[in-house]
Coordinates of C-alpha atoms in Angstrom, one line a residue:
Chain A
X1 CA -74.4 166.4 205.9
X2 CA -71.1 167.2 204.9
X3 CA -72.1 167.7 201.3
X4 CA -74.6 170.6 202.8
X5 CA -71.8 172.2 204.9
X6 CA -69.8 172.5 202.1
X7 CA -72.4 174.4 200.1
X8 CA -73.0 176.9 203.8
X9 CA -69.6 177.3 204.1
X10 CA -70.2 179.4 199.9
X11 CA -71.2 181.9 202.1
X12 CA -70.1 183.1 205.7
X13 CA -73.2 184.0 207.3
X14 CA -71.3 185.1 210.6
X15 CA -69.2 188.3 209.3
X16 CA -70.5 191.2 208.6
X17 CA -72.6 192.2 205.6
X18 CA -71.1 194.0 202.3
X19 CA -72.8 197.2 201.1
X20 CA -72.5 198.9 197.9
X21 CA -71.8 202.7 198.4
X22 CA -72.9 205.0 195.1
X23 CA -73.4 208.7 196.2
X24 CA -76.3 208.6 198.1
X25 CA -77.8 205.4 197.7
X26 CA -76.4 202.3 200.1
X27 CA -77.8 198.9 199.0
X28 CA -76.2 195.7 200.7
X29 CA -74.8 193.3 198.3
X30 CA -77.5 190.5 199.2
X31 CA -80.6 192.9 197.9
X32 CA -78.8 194.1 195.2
X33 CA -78.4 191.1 193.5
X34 CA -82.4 189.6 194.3
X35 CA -82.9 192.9 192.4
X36 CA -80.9 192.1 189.5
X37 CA -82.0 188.6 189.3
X38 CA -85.7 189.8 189.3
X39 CA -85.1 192.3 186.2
X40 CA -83.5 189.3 184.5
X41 CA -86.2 186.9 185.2
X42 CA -88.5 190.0 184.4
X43 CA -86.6 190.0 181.0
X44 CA -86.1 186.3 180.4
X45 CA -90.2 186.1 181.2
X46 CA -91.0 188.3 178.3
X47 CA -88.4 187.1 175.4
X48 CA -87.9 183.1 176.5
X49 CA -90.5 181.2 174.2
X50 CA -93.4 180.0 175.8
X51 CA -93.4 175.6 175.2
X52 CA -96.0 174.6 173.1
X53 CA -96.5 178.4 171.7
X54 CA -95.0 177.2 168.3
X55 CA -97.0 174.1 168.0
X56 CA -100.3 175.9 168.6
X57 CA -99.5 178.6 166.0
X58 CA -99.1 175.4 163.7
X59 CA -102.3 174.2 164.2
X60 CA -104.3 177.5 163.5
Chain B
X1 CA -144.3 179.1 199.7
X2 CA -145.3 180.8 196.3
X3 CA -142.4 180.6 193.5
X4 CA -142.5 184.4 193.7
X5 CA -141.4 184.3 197.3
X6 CA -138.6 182.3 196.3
X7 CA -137.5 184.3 193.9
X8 CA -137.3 187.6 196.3
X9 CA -135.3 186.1 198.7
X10 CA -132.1 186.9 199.2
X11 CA -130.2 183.7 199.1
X12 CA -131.9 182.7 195.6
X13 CA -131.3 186.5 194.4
X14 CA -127.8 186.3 195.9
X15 CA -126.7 183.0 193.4
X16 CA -128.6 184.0 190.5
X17 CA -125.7 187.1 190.8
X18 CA -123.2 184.5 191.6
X19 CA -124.2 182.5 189.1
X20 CA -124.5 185.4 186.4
X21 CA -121.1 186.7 187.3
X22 CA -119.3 183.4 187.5
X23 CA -120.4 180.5 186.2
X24 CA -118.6 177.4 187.1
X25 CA -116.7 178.0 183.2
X26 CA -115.4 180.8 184.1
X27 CA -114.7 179.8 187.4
X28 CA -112.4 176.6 186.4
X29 CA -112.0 177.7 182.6
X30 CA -110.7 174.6 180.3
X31 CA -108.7 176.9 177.8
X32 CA -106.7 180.7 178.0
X33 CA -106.7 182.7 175.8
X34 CA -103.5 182.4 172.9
X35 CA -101.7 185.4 173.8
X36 CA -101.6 183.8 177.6
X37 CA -99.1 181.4 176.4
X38 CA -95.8 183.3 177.9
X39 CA -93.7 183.4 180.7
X40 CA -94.6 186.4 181.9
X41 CA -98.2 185.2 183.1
X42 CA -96.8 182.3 185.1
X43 CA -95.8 184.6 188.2
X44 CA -99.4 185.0 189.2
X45 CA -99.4 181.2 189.9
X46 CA -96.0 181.3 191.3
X47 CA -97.0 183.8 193.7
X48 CA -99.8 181.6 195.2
X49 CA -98.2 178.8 195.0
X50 CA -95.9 180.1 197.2
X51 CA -98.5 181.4 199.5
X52 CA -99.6 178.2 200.0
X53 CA -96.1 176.6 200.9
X54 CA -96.2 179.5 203.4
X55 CA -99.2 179.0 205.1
X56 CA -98.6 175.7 205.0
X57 CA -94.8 175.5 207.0
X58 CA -96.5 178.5 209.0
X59 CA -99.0 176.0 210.7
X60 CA -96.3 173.5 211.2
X61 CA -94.5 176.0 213.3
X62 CA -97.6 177.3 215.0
X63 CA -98.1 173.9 215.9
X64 CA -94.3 173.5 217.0
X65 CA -93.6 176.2 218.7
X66 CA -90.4 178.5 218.5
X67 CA -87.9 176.2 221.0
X68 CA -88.5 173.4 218.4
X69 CA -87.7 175.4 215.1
X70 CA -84.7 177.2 216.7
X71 CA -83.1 174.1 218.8
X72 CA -83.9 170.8 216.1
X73 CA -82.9 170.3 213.0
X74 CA -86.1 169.2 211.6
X75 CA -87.4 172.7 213.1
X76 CA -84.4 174.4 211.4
X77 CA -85.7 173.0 208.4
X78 CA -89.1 173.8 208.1
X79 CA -87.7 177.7 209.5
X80 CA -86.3 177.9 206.2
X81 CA -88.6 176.5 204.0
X82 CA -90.7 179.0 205.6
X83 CA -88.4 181.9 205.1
X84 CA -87.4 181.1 201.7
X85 CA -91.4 180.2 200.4
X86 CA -91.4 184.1 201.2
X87 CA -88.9 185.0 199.4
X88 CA -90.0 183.4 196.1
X89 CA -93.6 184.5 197.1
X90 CA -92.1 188.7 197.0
X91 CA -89.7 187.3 194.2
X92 CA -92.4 186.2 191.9
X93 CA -95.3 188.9 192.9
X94 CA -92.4 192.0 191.8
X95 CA -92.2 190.2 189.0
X96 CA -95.6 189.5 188.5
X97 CA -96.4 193.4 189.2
X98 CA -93.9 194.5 186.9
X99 CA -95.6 192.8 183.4
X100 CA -99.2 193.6 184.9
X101 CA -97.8 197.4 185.3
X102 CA -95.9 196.6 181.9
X103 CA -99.7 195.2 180.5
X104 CA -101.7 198.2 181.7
X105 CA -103.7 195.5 183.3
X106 CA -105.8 197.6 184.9
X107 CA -108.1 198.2 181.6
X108 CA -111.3 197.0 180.5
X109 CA -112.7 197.8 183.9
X110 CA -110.2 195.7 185.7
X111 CA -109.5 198.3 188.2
X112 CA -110.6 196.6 191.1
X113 CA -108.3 193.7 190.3
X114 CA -105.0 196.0 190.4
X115 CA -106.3 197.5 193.7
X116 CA -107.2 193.9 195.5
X117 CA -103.2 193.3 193.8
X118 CA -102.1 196.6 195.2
X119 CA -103.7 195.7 198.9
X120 CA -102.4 192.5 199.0
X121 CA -98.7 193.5 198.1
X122 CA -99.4 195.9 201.1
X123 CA -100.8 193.4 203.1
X124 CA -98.0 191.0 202.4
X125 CA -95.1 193.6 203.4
X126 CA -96.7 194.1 206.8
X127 CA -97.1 190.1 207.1
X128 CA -93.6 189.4 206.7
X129 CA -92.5 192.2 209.2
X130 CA -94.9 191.0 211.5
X131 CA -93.0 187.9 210.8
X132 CA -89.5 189.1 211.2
X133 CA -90.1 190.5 214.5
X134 CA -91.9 187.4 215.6
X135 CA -88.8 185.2 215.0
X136 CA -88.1 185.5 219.2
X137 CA -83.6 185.6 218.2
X138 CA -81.2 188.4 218.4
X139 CA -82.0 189.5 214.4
X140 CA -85.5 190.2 215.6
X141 CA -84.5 191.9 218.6
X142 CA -82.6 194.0 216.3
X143 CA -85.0 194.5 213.7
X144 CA -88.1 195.3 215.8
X145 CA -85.5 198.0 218.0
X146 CA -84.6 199.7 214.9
X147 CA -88.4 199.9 213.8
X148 CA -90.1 201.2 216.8
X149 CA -88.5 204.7 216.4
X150 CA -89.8 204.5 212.6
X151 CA -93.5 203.6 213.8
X152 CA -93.8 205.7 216.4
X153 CA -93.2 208.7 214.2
X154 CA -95.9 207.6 212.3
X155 CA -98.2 207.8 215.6
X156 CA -98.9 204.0 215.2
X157 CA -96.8 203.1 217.9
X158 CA -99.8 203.2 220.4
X159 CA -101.8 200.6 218.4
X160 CA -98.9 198.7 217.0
X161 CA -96.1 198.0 219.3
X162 CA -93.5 196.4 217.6
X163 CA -91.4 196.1 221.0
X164 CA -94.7 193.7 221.4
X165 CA -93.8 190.1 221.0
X166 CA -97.2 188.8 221.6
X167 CA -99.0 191.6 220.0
X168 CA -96.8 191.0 217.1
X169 CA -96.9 187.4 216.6
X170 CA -100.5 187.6 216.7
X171 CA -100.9 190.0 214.4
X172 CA -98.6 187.8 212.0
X173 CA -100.2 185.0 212.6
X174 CA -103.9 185.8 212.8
X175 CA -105.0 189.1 211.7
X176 CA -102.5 189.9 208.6
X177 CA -102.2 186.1 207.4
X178 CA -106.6 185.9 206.8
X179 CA -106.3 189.2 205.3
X180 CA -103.2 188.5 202.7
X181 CA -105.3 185.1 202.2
X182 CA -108.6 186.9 201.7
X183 CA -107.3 189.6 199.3
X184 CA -105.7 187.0 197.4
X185 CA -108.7 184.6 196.6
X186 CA -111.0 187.9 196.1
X187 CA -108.1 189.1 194.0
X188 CA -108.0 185.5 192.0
X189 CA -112.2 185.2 191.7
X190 CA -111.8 189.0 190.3
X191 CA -109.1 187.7 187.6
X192 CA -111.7 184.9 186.6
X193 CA -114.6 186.8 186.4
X194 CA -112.9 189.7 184.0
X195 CA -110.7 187.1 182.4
X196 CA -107.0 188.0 181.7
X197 CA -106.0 191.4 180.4
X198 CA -105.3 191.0 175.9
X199 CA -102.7 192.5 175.2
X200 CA -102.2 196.2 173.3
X201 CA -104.0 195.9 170.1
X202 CA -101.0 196.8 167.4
X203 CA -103.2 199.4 165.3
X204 CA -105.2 201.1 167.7
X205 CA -108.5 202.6 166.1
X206 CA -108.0 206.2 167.6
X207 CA -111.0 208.0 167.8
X208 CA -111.5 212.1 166.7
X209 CA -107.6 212.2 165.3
X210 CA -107.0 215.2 163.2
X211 CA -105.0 214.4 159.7
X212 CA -102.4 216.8 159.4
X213 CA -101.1 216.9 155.7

């Protein structure tokens, strides 16, 4: 239990939440980075070899 | 009754179309094509796999009730599995829209399978608002407050209260659930019966070009 605690306590969910202010867009900190970590799943998705891809070009 | 009989009626006309459109190969194919072999068409999977986790920790809280997943910690847990099996659901579905945007997967007459994609990311938004107003704590106190001024400038207020806690709970629980559900299975038995999307062919034969010298 502790061992969990000590992973909540990463991030204090009781304080107010940080936004990023950049002219006129306002993104809290929280969506920004889900949005960031989508474009580089997005990326890894499309460059990361596919297992088994190799072995199957082999074999043609 | 004649064999011509049976053939005019509409349950044996009905799966001769079934069966012409989907048959049972198609339906639980045994090998992909090569060029399926990449990451990028895993988040299709991902994305219903995730549905199901939803639906799944959704029933257990139905069953439950909101005093058990707000006051135990068992409750607490199966809260979060809940929240969190949405966010990997929206997390892999962007994801998943952004290479089928990327793929142009809408060719080859697979137009109804982006729309039924399209409808179902729809679908799924109003789902999990439903969802965060339903939550019966302060956040959706202070989310469905903040919303009602949005809707009701939309005139949808008078059909879809948001102040509404039972209106709204059903509506995440019932109505919007069967349709997110439905779309997605029609959506998945359209993706079978076109097959997956090939990708861009590298030297594209382009029909009436001019040759400028």
């Amino acid at each position: 239990m502790a061992f969990i605690l000590s992973f909540a306590a990463l991030i204090p969910l009781d304080s107010l939440g940080h936004y990023i202010h950049w002219g006129w867009v306002e993104i809290s900190v929280a969506n920004f980075i889900i949005i960031i970590l989508m474009i580089a799943t997005f990326i890894a998705a499309i460059t990361a070899p596919f297992p088994g891809r190799r072995r199957r070009k082999e074999n043609r | 009754m004649s064999s011509s009989e049976i053939e005019r009626q509409w349950t044996t006309r009905l799966r001769h179309r079934v069966e012409g459109k989907l048959p049972p190969e198609k339906l639980l194919p045994d090998t992909q094509p090569n060029y399926v072999s990449s990451w990028i068409y895993v988040f299709g999977v991902a994305t219903m796999s995730a549905l199901f986790v939803v639906i799944a920790t959704g029933c257990i809280l139905a069953l439950r009730g909101p005093q058990w997943w707000h006051g135990s910690a068992y409750g607490h847990f199966i809260n979060s599995l809940h929240l969190w099996s949405v966010e990997i659901f929206f997390f892999s579905m962007v994801v998943h829209l952004w290479g089928k945007f990327a793929m142009a997967a809408w060719r080859g007459g697979r137009a109804l399978t982006w729309m039924t994609g399209v409808i179902t990311f729809l679908a799924s938004v109003a789902t999990a608002f439903t969802g965060y107003v339903s939550q019966s704590n302060f956040d959706s106190q202070w989310i469905s407050t903040q919303a009602k001024d949005g809707i009701n400038a939309t005139g949808a207020g008078a059909y879809f209260n948001v102040l509404n806690l039972g209106q709204m709970l059903m509506w995440h629980i019932v109505l919007l659930p069967l349709a997110a559900v439905a779309l997605t299975a029609l959506h998945i038995v359209l993706v079978r019966i076109k097959g997956v999307v090939p990708p861009f062919e590298e030297n594209p034969v382009v029909e009436n070009a001019e040759v400028t010298q």
